[in-house]
XYZ file of C-alpha atoms in Angstrom:
381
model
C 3.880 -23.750 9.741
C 6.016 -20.870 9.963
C 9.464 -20.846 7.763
C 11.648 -17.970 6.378
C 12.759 -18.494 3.367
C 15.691 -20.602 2.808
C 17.594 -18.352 -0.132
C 21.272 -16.815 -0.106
C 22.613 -14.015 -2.508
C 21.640 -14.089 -5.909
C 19.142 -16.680 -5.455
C 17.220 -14.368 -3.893
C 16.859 -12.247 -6.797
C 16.353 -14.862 -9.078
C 13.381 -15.661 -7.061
C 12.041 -12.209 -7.020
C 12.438 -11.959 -10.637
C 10.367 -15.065 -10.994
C 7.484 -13.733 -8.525
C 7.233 -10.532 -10.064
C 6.242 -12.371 -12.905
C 9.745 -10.485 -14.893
C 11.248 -14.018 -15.947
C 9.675 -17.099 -16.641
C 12.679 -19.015 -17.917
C 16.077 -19.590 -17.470
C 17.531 -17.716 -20.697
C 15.396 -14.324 -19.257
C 16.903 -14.946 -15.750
C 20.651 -14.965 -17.192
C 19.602 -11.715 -19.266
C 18.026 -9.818 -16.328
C 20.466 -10.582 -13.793
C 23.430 -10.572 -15.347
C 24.991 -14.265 -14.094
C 26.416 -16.500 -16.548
C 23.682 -18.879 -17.880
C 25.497 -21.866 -15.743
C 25.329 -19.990 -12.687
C 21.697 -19.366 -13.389
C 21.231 -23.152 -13.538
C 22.294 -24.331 -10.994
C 20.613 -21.974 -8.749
C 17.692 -22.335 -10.068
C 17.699 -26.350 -9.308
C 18.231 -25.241 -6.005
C 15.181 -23.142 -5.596
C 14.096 -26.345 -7.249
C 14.828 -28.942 -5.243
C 14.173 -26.040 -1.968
C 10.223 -26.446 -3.220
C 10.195 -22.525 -4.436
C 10.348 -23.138 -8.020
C 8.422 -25.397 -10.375
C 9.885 -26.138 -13.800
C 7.124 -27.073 -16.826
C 5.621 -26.675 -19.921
C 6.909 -24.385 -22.263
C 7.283 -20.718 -22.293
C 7.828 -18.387 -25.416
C 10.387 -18.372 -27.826
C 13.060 -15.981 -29.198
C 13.987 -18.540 -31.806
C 15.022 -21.721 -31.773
C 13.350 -24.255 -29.108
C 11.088 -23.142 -26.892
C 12.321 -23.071 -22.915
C 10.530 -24.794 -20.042
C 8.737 -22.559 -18.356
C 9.474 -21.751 -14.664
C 7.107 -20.534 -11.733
C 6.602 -20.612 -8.247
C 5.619 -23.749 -6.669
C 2.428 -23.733 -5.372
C 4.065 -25.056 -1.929
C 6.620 -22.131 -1.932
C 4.768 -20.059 0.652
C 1.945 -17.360 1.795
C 2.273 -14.345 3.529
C -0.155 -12.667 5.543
C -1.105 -9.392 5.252
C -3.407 -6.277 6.718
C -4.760 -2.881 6.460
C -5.263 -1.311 9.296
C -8.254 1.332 9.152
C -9.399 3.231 12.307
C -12.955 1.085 12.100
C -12.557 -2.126 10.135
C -9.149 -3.876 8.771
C -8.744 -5.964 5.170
C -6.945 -8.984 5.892
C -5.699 -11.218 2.955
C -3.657 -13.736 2.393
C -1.186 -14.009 -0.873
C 0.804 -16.145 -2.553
C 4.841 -15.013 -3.066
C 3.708 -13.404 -6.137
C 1.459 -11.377 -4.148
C -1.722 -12.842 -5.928
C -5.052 -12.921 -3.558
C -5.361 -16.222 -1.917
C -8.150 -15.061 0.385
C -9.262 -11.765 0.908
C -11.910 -10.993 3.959
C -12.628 -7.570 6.159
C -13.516 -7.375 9.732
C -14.494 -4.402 12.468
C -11.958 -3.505 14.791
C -11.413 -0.423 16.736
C -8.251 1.425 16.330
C -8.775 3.146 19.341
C -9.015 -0.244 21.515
C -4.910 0.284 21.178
C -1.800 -1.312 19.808
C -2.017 -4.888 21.762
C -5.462 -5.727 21.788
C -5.531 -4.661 17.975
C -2.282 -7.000 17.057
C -3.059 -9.518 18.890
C -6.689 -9.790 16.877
C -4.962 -9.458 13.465
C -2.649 -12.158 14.596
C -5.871 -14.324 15.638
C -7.365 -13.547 12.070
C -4.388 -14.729 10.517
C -4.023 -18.054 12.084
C -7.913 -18.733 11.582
C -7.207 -18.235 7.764
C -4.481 -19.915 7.178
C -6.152 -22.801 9.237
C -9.134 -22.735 6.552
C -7.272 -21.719 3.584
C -3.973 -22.974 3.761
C -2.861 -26.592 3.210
C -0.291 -27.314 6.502
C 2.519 -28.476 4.212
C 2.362 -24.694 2.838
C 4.617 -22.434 5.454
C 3.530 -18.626 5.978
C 6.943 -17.001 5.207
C 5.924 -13.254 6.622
C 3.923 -11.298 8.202
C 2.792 -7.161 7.298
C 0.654 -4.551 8.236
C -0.102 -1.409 7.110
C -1.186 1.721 10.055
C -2.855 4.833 9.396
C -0.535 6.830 10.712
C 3.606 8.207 10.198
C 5.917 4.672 10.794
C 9.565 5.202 11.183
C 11.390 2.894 8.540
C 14.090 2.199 10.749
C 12.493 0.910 14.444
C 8.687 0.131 13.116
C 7.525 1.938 15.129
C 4.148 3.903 15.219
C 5.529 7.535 15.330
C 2.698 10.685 17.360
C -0.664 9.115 14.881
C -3.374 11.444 15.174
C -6.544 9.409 16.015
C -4.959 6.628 17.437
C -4.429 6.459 21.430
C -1.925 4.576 22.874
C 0.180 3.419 19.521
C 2.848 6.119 19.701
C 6.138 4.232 20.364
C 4.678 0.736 20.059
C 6.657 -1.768 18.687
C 4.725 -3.233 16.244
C 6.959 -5.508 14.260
C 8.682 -6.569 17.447
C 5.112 -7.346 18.549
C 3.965 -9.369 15.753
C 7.787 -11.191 15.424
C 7.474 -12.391 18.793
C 4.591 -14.423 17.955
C 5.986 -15.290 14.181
C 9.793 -15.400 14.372
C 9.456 -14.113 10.048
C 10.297 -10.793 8.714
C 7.598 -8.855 9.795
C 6.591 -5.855 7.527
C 5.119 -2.783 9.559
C 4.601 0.084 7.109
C 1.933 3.559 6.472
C -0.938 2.504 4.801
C -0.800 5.294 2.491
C 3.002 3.878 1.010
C 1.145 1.127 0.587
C -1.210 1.855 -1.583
C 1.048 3.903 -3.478
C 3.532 0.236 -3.984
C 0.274 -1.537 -4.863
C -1.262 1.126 -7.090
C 2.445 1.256 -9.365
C 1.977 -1.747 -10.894
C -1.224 -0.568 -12.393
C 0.722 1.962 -14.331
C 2.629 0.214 -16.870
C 5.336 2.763 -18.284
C 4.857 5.344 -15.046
C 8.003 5.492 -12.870
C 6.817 8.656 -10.618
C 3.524 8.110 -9.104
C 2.123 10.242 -6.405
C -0.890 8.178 -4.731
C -3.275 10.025 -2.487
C -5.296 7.912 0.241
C -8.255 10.140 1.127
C -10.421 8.370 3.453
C -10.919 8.802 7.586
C -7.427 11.041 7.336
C -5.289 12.058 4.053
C -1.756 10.484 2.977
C 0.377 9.993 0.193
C 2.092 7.979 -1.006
C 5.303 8.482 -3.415
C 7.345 6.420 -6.326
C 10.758 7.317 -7.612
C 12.050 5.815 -10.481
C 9.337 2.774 -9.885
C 10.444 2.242 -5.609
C 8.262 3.364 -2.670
C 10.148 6.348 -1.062
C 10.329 6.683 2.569
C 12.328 9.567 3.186
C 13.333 9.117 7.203
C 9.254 8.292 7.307
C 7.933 11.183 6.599
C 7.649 11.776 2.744
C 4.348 12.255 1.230
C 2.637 12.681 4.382
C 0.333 15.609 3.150
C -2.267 15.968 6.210
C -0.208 18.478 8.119
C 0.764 21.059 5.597
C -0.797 24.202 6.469
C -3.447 25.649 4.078
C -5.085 29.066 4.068
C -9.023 29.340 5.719
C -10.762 32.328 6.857
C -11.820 30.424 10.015
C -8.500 27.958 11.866
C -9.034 24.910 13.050
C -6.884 22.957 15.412
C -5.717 19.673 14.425
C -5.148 16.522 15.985
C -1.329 17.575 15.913
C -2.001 20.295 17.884
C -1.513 23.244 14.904
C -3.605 25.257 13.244
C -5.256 25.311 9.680
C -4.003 21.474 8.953
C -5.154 19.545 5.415
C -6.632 16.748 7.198
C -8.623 19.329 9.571
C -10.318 20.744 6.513
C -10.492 18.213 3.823
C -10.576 14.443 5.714
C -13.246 12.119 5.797
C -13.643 12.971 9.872
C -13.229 16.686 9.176
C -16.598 16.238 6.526
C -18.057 14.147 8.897
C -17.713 16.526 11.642
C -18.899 19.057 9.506
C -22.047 17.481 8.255
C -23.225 16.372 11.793
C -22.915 19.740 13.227
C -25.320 20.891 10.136
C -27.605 17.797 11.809
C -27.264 15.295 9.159
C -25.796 11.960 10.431
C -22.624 10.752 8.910
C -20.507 8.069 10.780
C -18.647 6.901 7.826
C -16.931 8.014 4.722
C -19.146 5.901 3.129
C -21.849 7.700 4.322
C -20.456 10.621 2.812
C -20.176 9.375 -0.587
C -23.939 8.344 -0.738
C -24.675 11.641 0.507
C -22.936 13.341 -2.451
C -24.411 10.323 -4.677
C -27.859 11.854 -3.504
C -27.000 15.514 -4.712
C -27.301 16.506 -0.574
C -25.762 19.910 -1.580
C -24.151 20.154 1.580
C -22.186 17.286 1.160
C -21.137 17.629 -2.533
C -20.000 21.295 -1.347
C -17.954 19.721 1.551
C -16.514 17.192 -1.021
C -15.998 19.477 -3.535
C -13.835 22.063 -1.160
C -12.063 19.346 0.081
C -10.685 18.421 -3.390
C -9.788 21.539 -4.248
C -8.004 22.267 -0.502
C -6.096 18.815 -1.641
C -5.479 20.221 -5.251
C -4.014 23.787 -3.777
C -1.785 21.515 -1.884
C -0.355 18.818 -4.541
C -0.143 21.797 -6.873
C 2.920 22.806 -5.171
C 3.717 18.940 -4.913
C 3.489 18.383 -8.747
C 5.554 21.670 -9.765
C 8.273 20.064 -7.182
C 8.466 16.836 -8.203
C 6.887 16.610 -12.183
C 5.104 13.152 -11.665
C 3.675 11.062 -14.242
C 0.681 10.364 -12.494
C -1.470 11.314 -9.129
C -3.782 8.656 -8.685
C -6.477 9.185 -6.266
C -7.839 6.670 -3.846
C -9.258 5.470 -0.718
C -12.703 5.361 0.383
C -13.458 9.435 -0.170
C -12.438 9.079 -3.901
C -15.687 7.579 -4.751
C -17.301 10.757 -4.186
C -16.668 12.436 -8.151
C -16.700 16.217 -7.242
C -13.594 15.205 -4.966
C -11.320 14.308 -7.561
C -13.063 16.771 -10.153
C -12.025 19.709 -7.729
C -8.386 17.912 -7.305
C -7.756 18.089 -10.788
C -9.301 21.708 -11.398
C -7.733 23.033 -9.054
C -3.416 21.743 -10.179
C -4.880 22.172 -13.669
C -5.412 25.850 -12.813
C -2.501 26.237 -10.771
C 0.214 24.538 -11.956
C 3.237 25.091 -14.776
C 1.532 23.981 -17.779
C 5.022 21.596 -18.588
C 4.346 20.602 -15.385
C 1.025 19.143 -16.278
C 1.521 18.555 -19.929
C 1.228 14.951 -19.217
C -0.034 14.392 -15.794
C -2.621 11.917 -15.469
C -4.519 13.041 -12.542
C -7.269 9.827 -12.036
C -9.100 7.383 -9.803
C -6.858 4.872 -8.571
C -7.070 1.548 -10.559
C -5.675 -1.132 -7.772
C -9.478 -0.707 -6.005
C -10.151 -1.486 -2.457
C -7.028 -3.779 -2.046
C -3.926 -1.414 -3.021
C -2.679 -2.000 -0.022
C -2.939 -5.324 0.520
C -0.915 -6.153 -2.873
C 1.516 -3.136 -2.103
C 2.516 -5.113 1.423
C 2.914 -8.420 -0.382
C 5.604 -6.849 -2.748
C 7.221 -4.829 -0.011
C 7.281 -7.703 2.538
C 8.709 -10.439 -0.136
C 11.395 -7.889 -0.785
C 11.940 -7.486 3.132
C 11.749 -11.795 3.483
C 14.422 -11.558 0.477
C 16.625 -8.901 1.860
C 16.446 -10.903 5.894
C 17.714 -14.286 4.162
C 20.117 -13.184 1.627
């Protein structure tokens, strides 16, 4: 069953603040949002009586009686959400929360094309929400993240490198056509970087590198994903210095992701005969001290260090966490970290946390259940 969800104005916020898990009672609700307690009330027996909110129990005390606790109903809705990788994508389902209902991975092709590709995610989705999902529950919306540059504004797939036949596509009119919900079509490097922030209690500028097939980035301002026009953080083309120039899949010279990507390595390590067809190949290559692979790794890290060190002394943030598939490999995020330590302003790095990321394998998935309950919020209210 397929519903948006049936909020208006504030009570969409008080809803967020209940998913996000920032209010559990009515008192914190008036507090946080600023409404007069009575206004508060009687919204909230609308979310009520809408089957979105649950009232029971009793939460923790300031003094005085103890308030009923509020949550989400268990009946208040899924969303369905994937990460798009050039071999394989993570689906998952989650509740409005953005807690892990079901979580499974399947091969796919990138290169098969936009279509084909959608219309298999789409497929996916309906066969786990037919096994997982009561029928009284309604999916409220539908996301995706794409390895590759997304324009905010039209969803659109904007010149990907390693991806024929996406540039253009309409994705989310793609997906909405077979949904009719707000449908969330966003890089799978931002996020990561919205599902890696929560991880970071007391860190409101996060940058959040994906190094796996390609590179990206992700960035947090102030504790919100920033897009830019589409472009920010997107570190793969930004030119770095090499003796030798290669051309990249964007059609310039010396590129980041030419030199220090998972298909770059890859590349590299076949053409010294030794088979490598996946980033996790690499990483059990540099697990079994192959010195040509920990050297590969190893450059690559610092190539991405030379790079954020100009990124960290621009922006000062609290913390660049490191993840995707490649950051398994230790000399990779050893060489990062040498090389902004070396470079960098020291008040620049005073307190920089430069680390693995801690969200694991599904950043992304959690990162498009916050963003796509925010966009389900923001259709409806």
């Amino acid at each position: 069953m397929n519903q948006r969800l049936p909020v208006q104005g504030a009570q969409g916020d008080l809803l967020r603040l209940v998913a996000t898990g920032k209010a559990e009672s009515r008192a914190e609700l008036a507090r946080l949002s600023g409404l007069a307690a009575s206004s508060v009330s009687l919204r909230v027996e609308e979310l009520i009586d809408a089957g979105l909110l649950a009232e029971e129990g009793s939460g923790t005390s300031r003094g005085g009686r103890r308030p009923r606790r509020l949550r989400l109903s268990p009946g208040a809705g899924v969303l369905a959400v994937a990460d798009l990788g050039a071999h394989h994508v993570r689906l998952g389902l989650l509740d409005l929360s953005g807690a892990p209902l079901v979580i499974e991975e399947r091969g796919y092709e990138i290169a098969d094309g936009p279509q084909a590709t959608l219309d298999r995610i789409a497929d996916a989705f309906d066969e786990l929400l037919a096994a997982h999902v009561p029928p009284s529950v309604p999916l409220r919306g539908v996301g995706t993240g794409i390895p590759g540059p997304v324009d905010p504004s039209s969803q659109r797939v904007v010149t990907p490198s390693r991806m024929p036949g996406w540039n253009g596509f309409p994705v989310a009119d793609h997906l909405a056509a077979r949904y009719d919900l707000p449908v969330l079509v966003e890089n799978d490097a931002n996020l990561m970087a919205a599902g890696e922030a929560r991880w970071w209690p007391g860190s409101e500028n996060l940058m959040v590198v994906k190094a796996g097939t390609g590179i990206g980035c992700g960035v947090i301002v102030n504790g919100r994903l920033h897009r830019g026009r589409g472009a920010a953080g997107d570190i793969s083309h930004v030119r770095v210095r090499s003796d030798s120039s290669i051309v990249c899949a964007c059609g310039h010279p010396d590129c980041l992701e030419a030199y220090a990507s998972g298909a770059a390595l890859m590349a590299a390590l076949q053409e010294s005969g030794i088979e490598a067809t996946r980033t996790a190949d690499i990483v059990t290559l540099v697990d079994d001290a192959i010195p040509e692979a920990t050297s590969l790794v190893r450059t690559a890290g610092r190539r991405i260090g030379e790079v954020l060190t100009v990124l960290v002394n621009f922006f000062n943030p609290d913390v660049v966490a490191v993840g995707g598939s490649l950051s398994a490999a230790e000399p990779l995020i050893t060489s990062i970290r040498a090389a902004v330590w070396e470079r960098c302003l020291p008040l620049a790095t005073r307190d920089l946390e430069i680390a693995p990321a801690r969200a694991g394998r599904d950043a992304a998935l959690l990162g498009a259940g916050t963003l796509l309950l925010e966009a389900a919020l923001k259709v409806t209210s």
